[in-house]
Amino acid sequence: MAISSQPKLLSDAASRWLVGTIALVLVVVPVLNLLVPADSALHLSSYWVSLLGKYLCLALLALALDLVWGYAGILSLGHGAFFALGGYAMGMYLMRQIGERGVYGNPVLPDFMVFLDWQELPWYWYGFDDFLFAALMVVLVPGALAFAFGWFAFRSRVTGVYLSIITQALTFALMLAFFRNDMGFGGNNGLTDFKDILGFSLAAEGTKSALFVASGVALIGGYLLCRRVVTSRLGRVLVAVREAESRTRFLGYRVEHYKLFVFVLSAMLAGIAGALYVPQVGIINPGEFAPLVSIEIVVWVAVGGRGYLYGAIVGALLVNYGKTWFTGAFPEIWLFLLGGLFVVSTLFLPRGVVGLLQRRRSSHQPSPPSPSPQAAAQAEEGAR
Amino acid sequence: MIEARHHLPTNILYLDGVTVSFDGFKALRELSLAIAPGELRAIIGPNGAGKTTFMDVVTGKVRPTEGEVFFHDTVDLTRHDEAEIARLGIGRKFQKPTVIDSLTVWENLELACAGERGVFTTLMHPRSAGERERMAEILERVGLAEAAGRPGGALSHGQKQWLEIGMLLAQSPELLLIDEPAAGMTDHETELTAQLLREISGERSVVVVEHDMVFVKALDCRVTVLHEGHTLAEGTLEHVQADERVIEVYLGR
Ligand SMILES: Nc1ncnc2c1ncn2[C@@H]1O[C@H](COP(=O)(O)OP(=O)(O)OP(=O)(O)O)[C@@H](O)[C@H]1O
Ligand SMILES: [Mg+2]
């Protein structure tokens, strides 16, 4: 075993497998949708393209949660808030793209503002007609909220269940705020009736495929970024924080800085996931801030396997596919099933589905130096 | 933060009138203690005497209710937090060995290794070849070279003690506070630990808390006896063992 001086992003089989599979799907799905004729048995409908794209966004959201929960041990029950904020930032851009095509034909004001009899655009809607500005806000707004929240929470050493509760309170408070009409985000209807993105119609098949591909690329990019973090020395500090926070402090690490770093990074990834999700589902409303939504994310990660990164992705895909199927077949029992799934996975699958598949220790760390047979004898000598 | 002070000789660690009370219960009562640079000092005392609390005060885990704690006579340790104190050059081994269970022995050592501890550095810079060589040397020294790839959680109690000592060496602090290092070690290992600590002192200052008298004897250094948060006696092991009050509260039981 050689000592690797650079962390290897794709050093483990699971990562190569995951990235390879997603890359393949990113090619195959658009081909089946756009190039295979509609009357062929192999044709994939646009409904499925958007649905799969939606799953990829949720997988990115789960990945973001696993970075903070699986590695730094921060159980956030409010990650839905960062996702929703990214979604709203994108939604605001899409609203402004509607322009005169709205029901009231106002070139500047979105329909709901005209309906509320507003005369001018609130200042915080300025700039959202520009895609680059909106894209920046997609990461900056969740990032800034995570920074402000983390700054106070981590510095005052709020941990464990107390931290989880305040993250839940955070998303709940945002939900109440966004429900209000006078906030200027469309109240309980949220933002919807989007027409196009970057000049391309959202209803077009090509746009749907492009959004699907963008979601997959974001997922792969997010995965590699997270791998970069967890395979670095910083990743090991995070694990130390998760397992023995106070010990890590006595080793000279400013635990709060480390937590703040991953929390903000994670919030930004969640924001990107939300921004890609919204054009594919066509709506963003305060329901995304609901505490239950954030708890669901935790279930995905727990089911898939916490602390592997790819486990979160697998969990999100499995549970959400299950959700689509069940809410179609037996809508009334889905919530019970979700709860049951969480209980079963915590009781019987502490390392999730991927932990079950991969019994061996994940090889996300650089290898130690090769042990020498004389080591023990030399150690005794060294101690003399 | 740094104040000019005018104590007589230079001390690496200086406590004066330190009192720690937990809801009225005084774990330390006006404790005064001075450790010279390069000194090796043993602290003994019955259970609950305040030995661990003394280390908690020095490392920033517990704030004294009253009294002064100075590092190098100039740095007021009561004004710094745990991470800052560790960076100032004070390392600690805990009574209950705490290594990071899911990190390997190698990674535990890497975590402790001296150097920049900022978020950016740990993200961008892997350990240099020189640092890795030093870590490999330390592993050999503490007899864990063979176990480098094993998770910390899979080590025996004695091995964890060694790993913690190795981590302290890697941290390379000026002052080492070592709480009950010999617990869970064989007689031979205890002997080795005492030798290692004697070696380290001189270059660095070492304060060792220990119950095992054989071990303390092997350390062959000045001994401070704590009792109910206060210094009962101080001097050579023979001297304190001959002290009537010490015999009464501790040795004679
Ligand atoms: N956080 C705390 N809150 C309340 N009491 C405490 C706290 N920490 C320590 N104590 C009490 O202070 C006293 C001194 O404890 P300390 O751990 O310093 O003793 P010790 O000398 O290390 O004993 P031992 O040999 O058992 O390790 C004990 O009576 C203990 O119960
Ligand atoms: Mg103790």
XYZ file of C-alpha atoms and ligand atoms in Angstrom:
669
model
C 0.000 0.000 0.000
C 1.444 3.329 -0.990
C 0.652 6.517 0.855
C -1.540 8.596 -1.400
C -0.593 12.227 -1.157
C -3.629 13.430 -3.104
C -7.086 12.275 -2.138
C -8.578 10.241 -4.946
C -12.091 11.239 -5.807
C -12.923 8.042 -7.638
C -10.591 5.769 -5.735
C -13.327 3.405 -4.599
C -15.357 1.064 -6.771
C -18.660 2.410 -5.448
C -17.855 5.950 -6.607
C -16.810 4.811 -10.064
C -19.918 2.704 -10.330
C -22.189 5.504 -9.206
C -20.719 8.212 -11.409
C -20.583 5.807 -14.366
C -24.208 4.801 -13.961
C -25.465 8.362 -13.655
C -23.401 9.409 -16.689
C -24.858 6.533 -18.689
C -28.402 7.392 -17.651
C -27.769 11.007 -18.649
C -27.096 9.827 -22.200
C -29.658 7.064 -22.467
C -32.706 8.885 -21.115
C -32.587 11.854 -23.536
C -31.898 9.463 -26.431
C -34.909 7.312 -25.551
C -37.032 10.408 -25.229
C -35.870 12.561 -28.132
C -34.506 10.152 -30.736
C -36.595 7.021 -30.303
C -39.946 7.509 -32.119
C -42.964 7.977 -29.874
C -44.696 4.838 -31.147
C -41.705 2.628 -30.290
C -41.871 0.451 -27.179
C -38.510 1.899 -26.134
C -39.713 5.482 -26.191
C -39.549 7.249 -22.848
C -42.224 9.874 -22.288
C -41.385 13.430 -21.238
C -43.329 12.788 -18.060
C -40.694 10.233 -17.106
C -37.821 12.482 -18.106
C -39.044 15.186 -15.729
C -39.811 12.653 -13.019
C -36.299 11.197 -13.241
C -34.849 14.694 -13.291
C -36.787 15.440 -10.147
C -35.336 12.329 -8.479
C -31.822 13.451 -9.365
C -32.454 16.800 -7.673
C -33.737 15.089 -4.557
C -30.666 12.835 -4.624
C -28.473 15.945 -4.641
C -30.442 17.242 -1.670
C -29.891 13.953 0.186
C -26.183 14.113 -0.661
C -26.020 17.598 0.846
C -27.637 16.349 4.040
C -25.288 13.375 4.264
C -22.298 15.687 4.151
C -23.382 17.390 7.373
C -25.152 14.503 9.069
C -23.105 11.535 7.933
C -19.715 13.161 8.379
C -19.945 16.048 10.840
C -22.807 14.531 12.827
C -25.036 17.587 12.428
C -28.555 16.218 12.149
C -30.270 19.023 10.284
C -34.039 18.750 10.291
C -34.309 21.912 8.262
C -32.490 21.183 5.031
C -35.734 21.564 3.140
C -35.437 25.293 3.861
C -32.209 25.646 1.873
C -33.692 23.582 -0.931
C -36.808 25.751 -0.967
C -34.807 28.990 -0.924
C -32.816 27.837 -3.953
C -36.132 26.900 -5.529
C -37.650 30.302 -4.816
C -34.617 32.073 -6.276
C -35.068 30.083 -9.478
C -38.845 30.590 -9.314
C -38.386 34.348 -9.133
C -36.270 34.255 -12.285
C -38.890 32.116 -14.033
C -41.674 34.483 -12.907
C -39.890 37.450 -14.372
C -39.390 35.568 -17.627
C -43.176 35.367 -18.003
C -43.351 39.114 -18.663
C -46.448 40.215 -20.560
C -47.660 36.659 -21.056
C -49.216 36.631 -17.566
C -52.989 36.685 -17.099
C -52.882 40.414 -16.358
C -50.301 41.149 -19.022
C -48.179 43.312 -16.746
C -44.668 43.413 -18.238
C -42.915 43.721 -14.854
C -45.168 42.586 -12.040
C -45.959 38.903 -11.625
C -49.678 38.102 -11.654
C -50.012 37.656 -7.907
C -48.667 41.158 -7.307
C -51.128 42.664 -9.767
C -53.852 40.699 -8.046
C -52.770 42.153 -4.668
C -52.921 45.579 -6.272
C -49.215 46.246 -5.893
C -47.918 49.156 -7.914
C -44.250 48.325 -8.146
C -41.835 45.483 -7.840
C -40.423 45.020 -4.299
C -36.680 45.785 -4.186
C -35.747 42.180 -3.451
C -37.210 41.129 -6.780
C -34.761 43.369 -8.628
C -32.144 41.598 -10.642
C -34.060 38.330 -10.874
C -34.796 38.964 -14.540
C -31.108 38.204 -15.058
C -30.298 34.492 -15.073
C -26.756 34.893 -13.772
C -27.928 37.010 -10.878
C -30.639 34.497 -10.045
C -28.133 31.634 -10.300
C -25.869 33.448 -7.879
C -28.747 33.921 -5.453
C -29.533 30.209 -5.699
C -26.317 29.518 -3.813
C -25.810 32.781 -1.929
C -29.175 33.011 -0.193
C -29.142 29.478 1.293
C -25.416 29.899 1.991
C -25.942 33.174 3.826
C -28.804 31.801 5.895
C -26.731 28.719 6.789
C -23.825 30.967 7.711
C -25.890 33.221 9.953
C -27.630 30.271 11.583
C -24.448 28.222 11.972
C -22.464 31.160 13.282
C -24.717 31.466 16.310
C -25.605 27.831 16.799
C -22.114 26.354 16.485
C -20.363 29.088 18.418
C -22.707 28.665 21.327
C -22.087 24.921 21.036
C -25.643 23.871 20.476
C -25.451 20.219 19.489
C -27.459 17.034 19.198
C -31.181 17.060 19.566
C -31.277 20.770 20.487
C -29.635 21.681 17.231
C -32.041 19.440 15.327
C -34.970 21.144 16.997
C -33.818 24.633 16.106
C -33.194 23.643 12.481
C -36.759 22.376 12.444
C -37.935 25.653 13.978
C -36.005 27.545 11.303
C -37.779 25.864 8.419
C -41.126 26.146 10.200
C -40.657 29.874 10.734
C -39.757 30.318 7.069
C -42.833 28.380 6.050
C -45.073 30.696 8.059
C -43.328 33.724 6.602
C -43.620 32.516 3.011
C -47.307 31.752 3.508
C -47.945 35.441 4.067
C -49.069 37.343 0.987
C -47.310 40.537 2.043
C -43.921 38.795 1.956
C -44.097 39.136 -1.806
C -43.473 35.514 -2.736
C -46.943 34.581 -3.850
C -48.317 33.454 -0.487
C -49.668 29.940 -0.250
C -49.911 29.580 -4.024
C -46.216 30.192 -4.353
C -44.695 30.798 -7.752
C -46.008 28.933 -10.781
C -47.244 29.159 -14.403
C -43.669 29.410 -15.600
C -43.221 29.767 -19.349
C -39.595 29.490 -20.275
C -36.032 29.360 -19.081
C -33.170 31.117 -20.879
C -35.570 31.599 -23.776
C -36.461 27.907 -24.114
C -40.025 26.807 -23.493
C -40.375 24.689 -20.382
C -43.043 22.666 -22.163
C -40.634 21.602 -24.925
C -39.259 18.069 -24.857
C -35.748 19.323 -25.507
C -35.881 21.666 -22.518
C -37.048 18.852 -20.277
C -34.183 16.662 -21.375
C -31.739 19.525 -20.920
C -32.988 20.116 -17.369
C -32.699 16.403 -16.714
C -29.105 16.393 -17.919
C -28.332 19.533 -15.915
C -29.684 17.830 -12.786
C -27.508 14.780 -13.380
C -24.439 16.895 -14.053
C -25.124 18.833 -10.847
C -25.455 15.559 -8.963
C -22.167 14.208 -10.310
C -20.462 17.551 -9.655
C -21.905 17.688 -6.151
C -20.793 14.141 -5.496
C -17.234 14.800 -6.618
C -17.113 17.977 -4.560
C -18.314 16.136 -1.461
C -15.794 13.360 -2.129
C -13.097 15.986 -2.374
C -14.125 17.248 1.046
C -14.471 13.916 2.822
C -11.306 12.379 1.394
C -9.223 15.345 2.507
C -7.777 15.817 5.981
C -10.753 18.073 6.622
C -12.989 15.053 6.114
C -11.192 13.237 8.913
C -11.546 16.256 11.174
C -15.291 16.123 10.477
C -15.436 12.467 11.474
C -13.533 13.323 14.644
C -16.055 16.077 15.379
C -18.892 13.617 14.847
C -17.417 11.032 17.180
C -15.669 13.084 19.849
C -16.323 16.775 19.481
C -14.644 17.893 22.659
C -11.598 15.686 22.034
C -11.201 17.362 18.661
C -11.109 20.742 20.384
C -8.342 19.568 22.702
C -6.370 18.634 19.599
C -6.487 22.296 18.627
C -9.243 22.298 16.023
C -11.836 25.060 16.024
C -14.804 22.773 15.741
C -17.237 25.607 15.041
C -15.297 26.676 11.947
C -15.377 23.170 10.542
C -19.069 22.790 11.191
C -19.789 26.164 9.663
C -17.830 25.275 6.544
C -19.705 22.039 5.799
C -23.037 23.458 6.835
C -22.738 26.364 4.405
C -21.420 24.137 1.612
C -24.258 21.715 2.199
C -26.862 24.499 2.176
C -25.508 25.730 -1.143
C -25.769 22.264 -2.677
C -29.318 22.005 -1.361
C -30.068 25.385 -2.962
C -28.803 24.167 -6.327
C -30.952 21.053 -5.986
C -33.998 23.232 -5.328
C -33.244 25.496 -8.267
C -33.086 22.564 -10.677
C -36.157 20.952 -9.152
C -38.502 23.901 -9.583
C -38.466 24.225 -13.409
C -39.043 20.464 -13.675
C -42.066 20.356 -11.381
C -43.321 23.762 -12.489
C -44.094 25.205 -9.046
C -42.541 26.283 -5.767
C -44.730 26.993 -2.763
C -44.273 27.298 1.011
C -45.122 23.619 1.373
C -41.470 22.883 0.599
C -40.586 24.535 3.914
C -42.862 22.167 5.833
C -41.037 20.390 8.674
C -42.164 17.037 7.317
C -40.335 17.629 4.036
C -37.054 18.067 5.896
C -37.674 14.956 7.948
C -38.260 12.970 4.764
C -34.764 13.864 3.581
C -33.364 12.344 6.758
C -35.316 9.154 6.033
C -33.804 8.908 2.536
C -30.309 9.193 3.930
C -31.004 6.762 6.768
C -32.496 4.200 4.394
C -29.680 4.520 1.881
C -26.936 4.552 4.480
C -25.467 7.503 6.290
C -21.851 8.519 5.890
C -21.084 7.034 2.470
C -22.322 9.876 0.204
C -23.502 7.385 -2.430
C -25.777 5.835 0.201
C -27.721 9.088 0.370
C -28.141 9.072 -3.401
C -29.295 5.456 -3.469
C -31.684 6.121 -0.576
C -33.201 9.195 -2.191
C -33.772 7.370 -5.476
C -35.248 4.262 -3.850
C -37.561 6.032 -1.428
C -38.763 8.571 -3.961
C -39.449 5.943 -6.548
C -41.339 4.060 -3.842
C -43.219 7.215 -2.994
C -44.266 7.796 -6.595
C -45.477 4.239 -6.857
C -47.272 4.146 -3.520
C -48.898 7.548 -3.696
C -50.280 6.362 -7.038
C -51.454 2.960 -5.791
C -52.272 3.515 -2.093
C -52.003 7.234 -1.360
C -53.391 6.994 2.161
C -50.768 4.646 3.528
C -47.639 6.393 2.226
C -46.916 8.364 5.397
C -47.260 5.286 7.565
C -44.983 3.414 5.255
C -42.418 6.204 5.357
C -42.468 6.196 9.146
C -42.203 2.421 9.198
C -39.290 2.550 6.780
C -37.443 4.912 9.080
C -38.025 2.737 12.125
C -37.003 -0.418 10.290
C -33.883 1.147 8.825
C -32.723 2.591 12.162
C -33.426 -0.633 14.030
C -32.255 -3.227 11.551
C -30.145 -1.399 8.997
C -28.043 1.088 10.950
C -25.764 1.466 7.932
C -28.623 1.529 5.439
C -29.050 -0.372 2.213
C -25.510 0.264 1.008
C -24.109 -0.733 4.381
C -25.856 -4.043 3.895
C -24.361 -4.469 0.442
C -20.936 -3.302 1.378
C -19.906 -4.948 4.598
C -16.329 -3.960 4.255
C -15.081 -0.644 5.519
C -15.330 2.080 2.904
C -11.962 3.047 1.521
C -12.428 6.781 1.635
C -9.209 7.472 3.489
C -5.641 7.486 2.287
C -3.882 4.258 3.109
C -1.569 4.064 6.071
C 2.077 3.295 5.469
C 2.946 -0.329 4.985
C 3.457 -2.047 8.311
C 6.865 -3.535 8.863
C 7.343 -6.843 10.650
C 10.088 -5.483 12.895
C 7.883 -2.618 13.980
C 6.987 -3.989 17.398
C 10.562 -4.770 18.311
C 11.737 -1.375 17.132
C 8.994 0.320 19.080
C 10.319 -1.191 22.254
C 13.761 -0.019 21.399
C 12.491 3.425 20.547
C 10.847 3.663 23.930
C 14.130 3.035 25.649
C -4.354 38.780 25.898
C -0.694 38.756 26.827
C 0.137 40.642 29.963
C 3.535 41.386 31.348
C 3.934 39.720 34.715
C 6.651 39.794 37.258
C 6.898 36.433 38.901
C 10.268 35.329 40.067
C 11.694 32.465 38.038
C 9.994 31.464 34.814
C 7.409 28.762 35.125
C 5.862 26.963 32.232
C 2.694 26.560 34.253
C 1.664 28.576 37.261
C -1.561 28.266 39.217
C -2.349 30.574 42.072
C -5.315 30.308 44.419
C -7.412 28.387 41.936
C -10.866 27.463 43.170
C -13.399 25.570 41.104
C -16.838 25.097 42.481
C -19.571 23.024 40.937
C -22.865 24.263 42.355
C -21.214 25.042 45.668
C -19.093 21.885 45.797
C -15.449 22.860 45.633
C -13.504 20.447 43.455
C -10.414 22.669 43.784
C -9.765 24.910 46.798
C -7.167 27.622 46.391
C -4.816 25.330 44.572
C -1.384 26.750 43.844
C 1.150 24.934 41.756
C 4.152 25.784 39.608
C 5.788 23.625 36.986
C 9.235 24.548 35.705
C 10.239 24.209 32.053
C 11.427 20.688 31.336
C 10.102 19.407 34.616
C 8.475 16.015 35.098
C 5.874 16.120 37.872
C 3.626 13.434 39.250
C 0.314 14.279 40.869
C -1.236 11.718 43.154
C -4.247 11.799 45.410
C -7.337 9.797 46.331
C -10.374 9.554 44.053
C -12.162 12.847 43.780
C -9.110 14.824 44.921
C -9.454 17.148 41.934
C -6.643 15.836 39.725
C -8.697 15.685 36.556
C -10.357 18.983 37.404
C -6.889 20.545 37.595
C -6.247 19.398 34.024
C -9.675 20.645 32.976
C -8.773 24.088 34.279
C -5.429 24.207 32.511
C -6.844 23.044 29.178
C -9.800 25.419 29.189
C -12.546 22.873 29.731
C -13.478 24.315 33.110
C -13.190 27.956 34.094
C -11.918 28.557 37.609
C -14.310 30.334 39.935
C -11.335 32.151 41.401
C -7.605 32.299 40.890
C -5.012 32.634 38.178
C -3.671 30.187 35.624
C -0.662 31.263 33.610
C 1.307 29.593 30.864
C 4.897 30.814 30.573
C 4.068 33.396 33.250
C 2.510 35.633 30.608
C -0.392 33.876 28.930
C -3.592 33.926 30.972
C -5.115 30.553 30.177
C -8.484 31.452 31.663
C -9.009 33.727 28.688
C -8.548 31.073 26.023
C -10.732 28.222 24.828
C -9.742 24.567 24.408
C -8.642 24.842 20.792
C -6.548 27.950 21.449
C -4.872 26.396 24.470
C -4.014 23.309 22.455
C -2.493 25.534 19.787
C -0.499 27.410 22.397
C 1.314 24.148 23.062
C -0.533 22.291 25.799
C -1.442 18.699 25.009
C -3.577 16.397 27.056
C -4.178 12.695 27.420
C -7.512 11.890 28.981
C -8.141 9.559 31.863
C -10.498 7.527 29.710
C -8.616 7.036 26.471
C -10.530 8.727 23.688
C -9.300 7.980 20.238
C -11.538 8.408 17.216
C -13.050 4.945 16.785
C -13.846 4.964 13.088
C -10.582 6.560 12.013
C -7.556 4.318 11.660
C -4.588 4.501 13.994
C -2.740 6.327 11.251
C -5.536 8.848 10.767
C -5.813 9.453 14.497
C -2.155 10.265 14.580
C -2.463 12.471 11.516
C -5.233 14.395 13.244
C -2.964 15.117 16.188
C 0.117 15.943 14.133
C 1.406 19.464 14.721
C 0.779 22.157 12.120
C -1.811 24.593 10.834
C -5.293 23.599 11.891
C -7.433 25.849 9.714
C -10.316 24.701 7.538
C -8.553 25.758 4.352
C -5.261 24.028 5.172
C -6.901 20.746 6.054
C -8.971 20.872 2.878
C -6.168 21.756 0.507
C -2.959 20.341 1.926
C -2.312 16.671 2.600
C 0.490 15.822 5.007
C 3.957 16.281 3.561
C 6.358 13.394 3.110
C 8.388 14.669 6.046
C 5.354 14.723 8.316
C 4.363 11.223 7.261
C 7.834 9.998 8.019
C 7.651 11.541 11.462
C 4.275 9.910 12.029
C 5.661 6.532 10.999
C 8.493 7.002 13.498
C 6.079 7.839 16.276
C 3.984 4.784 15.454
C 7.045 2.605 15.792
C 7.972 4.285 19.024
C 4.610 3.519 20.598
C 4.537 0.024 19.137
C 1.564 0.536 16.839
C 3.249 0.383 13.439
C 1.582 -2.942 12.713
C -1.791 -1.569 13.684
C -1.555 1.556 11.491
C -4.505 0.569 9.312
C -6.782 -0.664 12.081
C -9.694 1.461 13.238
C -9.139 3.100 16.620
C -12.247 1.393 17.957
C -10.699 -2.035 17.404
C -7.732 -1.402 19.706
C -7.359 -2.848 23.200
C -7.455 -0.479 26.166
C -3.675 -0.577 26.482
C -3.188 0.081 22.770
C -5.518 3.061 22.982
C -3.359 4.426 25.796
C -0.317 4.073 23.554
C -2.098 5.674 20.648
C -3.030 8.630 22.825
C 0.570 8.962 23.927
C 1.603 8.773 20.281
C -0.925 11.487 19.449
C 0.561 13.661 22.181
C 4.027 13.153 20.740
C 2.748 14.024 17.274
C 1.122 17.165 18.611
C 4.529 18.019 20.049
C 3.323 20.363 22.787
C 5.551 22.175 25.241
C 3.510 20.995 28.171
C 1.960 17.541 28.373
C -0.809 16.750 30.823
C -1.241 13.030 31.162
C -4.114 11.577 33.141
C -3.593 7.992 34.329
C -1.547 6.648 31.433
C -0.819 3.244 32.983
C -4.406 2.089 33.437
C -4.980 -1.044 31.365
C -1.299 -1.546 30.628
C 0.782 -4.573 31.510
C 3.634 -4.172 34.010
C 6.103 -4.176 31.185
C 4.168 -1.504 29.287
C 3.880 0.572 32.452
C 7.633 0.440 32.778
C 8.037 1.500 29.131
C 5.611 4.379 29.594
C 7.536 5.679 32.585
C 10.764 5.532 30.585
C 9.164 7.303 27.648
C 7.855 10.105 29.868
C 11.238 10.534 31.544
C 12.759 10.830 28.087
C 10.278 13.392 26.917
C 10.719 15.595 29.966
C 13.717 17.839 29.795
C 12.784 18.896 26.333
C 9.174 19.397 27.383
C 7.327 19.678 30.666
C 5.230 16.731 31.694
C 2.574 16.501 34.388
C 1.358 12.979 35.095
C -1.586 11.968 37.232
C -1.347 8.401 38.430
C -2.593 6.048 41.137
C -0.052 3.312 40.530
C 2.771 3.859 43.045
C 5.143 1.553 41.201
C 4.706 3.763 38.176
C 5.205 6.961 40.170
C 8.359 5.508 41.674
C 9.616 4.671 38.198
C 9.034 8.255 37.119
C 11.533 9.297 39.770
C 10.382 12.905 40.007
C 8.834 15.489 42.273
C 5.413 14.475 43.544
C 2.437 16.646 44.471
C -0.247 15.118 46.655
C -3.728 16.537 46.164
C -6.495 16.085 48.665
C -9.940 17.661 48.510
C -8.800 20.113 45.885
C -5.785 21.288 47.801
C -2.063 20.537 47.878
C -1.391 18.344 50.876
C 2.313 17.760 50.386
C 4.985 18.167 47.766
C 8.493 16.752 47.350
C 10.193 13.502 46.537
C 8.141 10.330 46.699
C 9.993 9.283 49.885
C 9.290 12.652 51.428
C 5.560 12.631 50.740
C 5.231 8.981 51.675
C 6.665 9.844 55.064
C 4.236 12.725 55.580
C 1.722 11.931 58.319
C -1.215 13.675 56.694
C -0.559 11.932 53.411
C -0.467 8.566 55.131
C -3.706 9.381 56.857
C -5.754 10.463 53.824
C -4.274 8.368 51.123
C -1.490 5.907 51.495
C -2.531 4.475 54.786
C -6.030 3.484 53.764
N -18.606 18.766 36.013
C -18.689 18.459 37.327
N -19.810 18.764 38.030
C -19.908 18.483 39.344
N -18.945 17.885 40.044
C -17.809 17.549 39.412
C -17.624 17.814 38.015
N -16.392 17.371 37.663
C -15.861 16.847 38.769
N -16.687 16.956 39.821
C -16.400 16.514 41.192
O -15.200 17.117 41.591
C -14.438 16.214 42.356
C -13.070 16.081 41.790
O -13.170 15.344 40.585
P -11.913 14.914 39.703
O -12.445 14.204 38.524
O -11.071 16.092 39.458
O -11.167 13.893 40.667
P -9.884 13.014 40.396
O -8.884 13.427 41.384
O -9.498 13.074 38.961
O -10.429 11.577 40.767
P -10.118 10.155 40.094
O -8.903 9.659 40.742
O -11.323 9.358 40.463
O -9.982 10.352 38.632
C -15.208 14.914 42.430
O -15.895 14.850 43.652
C -16.178 15.026 41.279
O -17.370 14.337 41.584
Mg -9.419 11.813 37.410
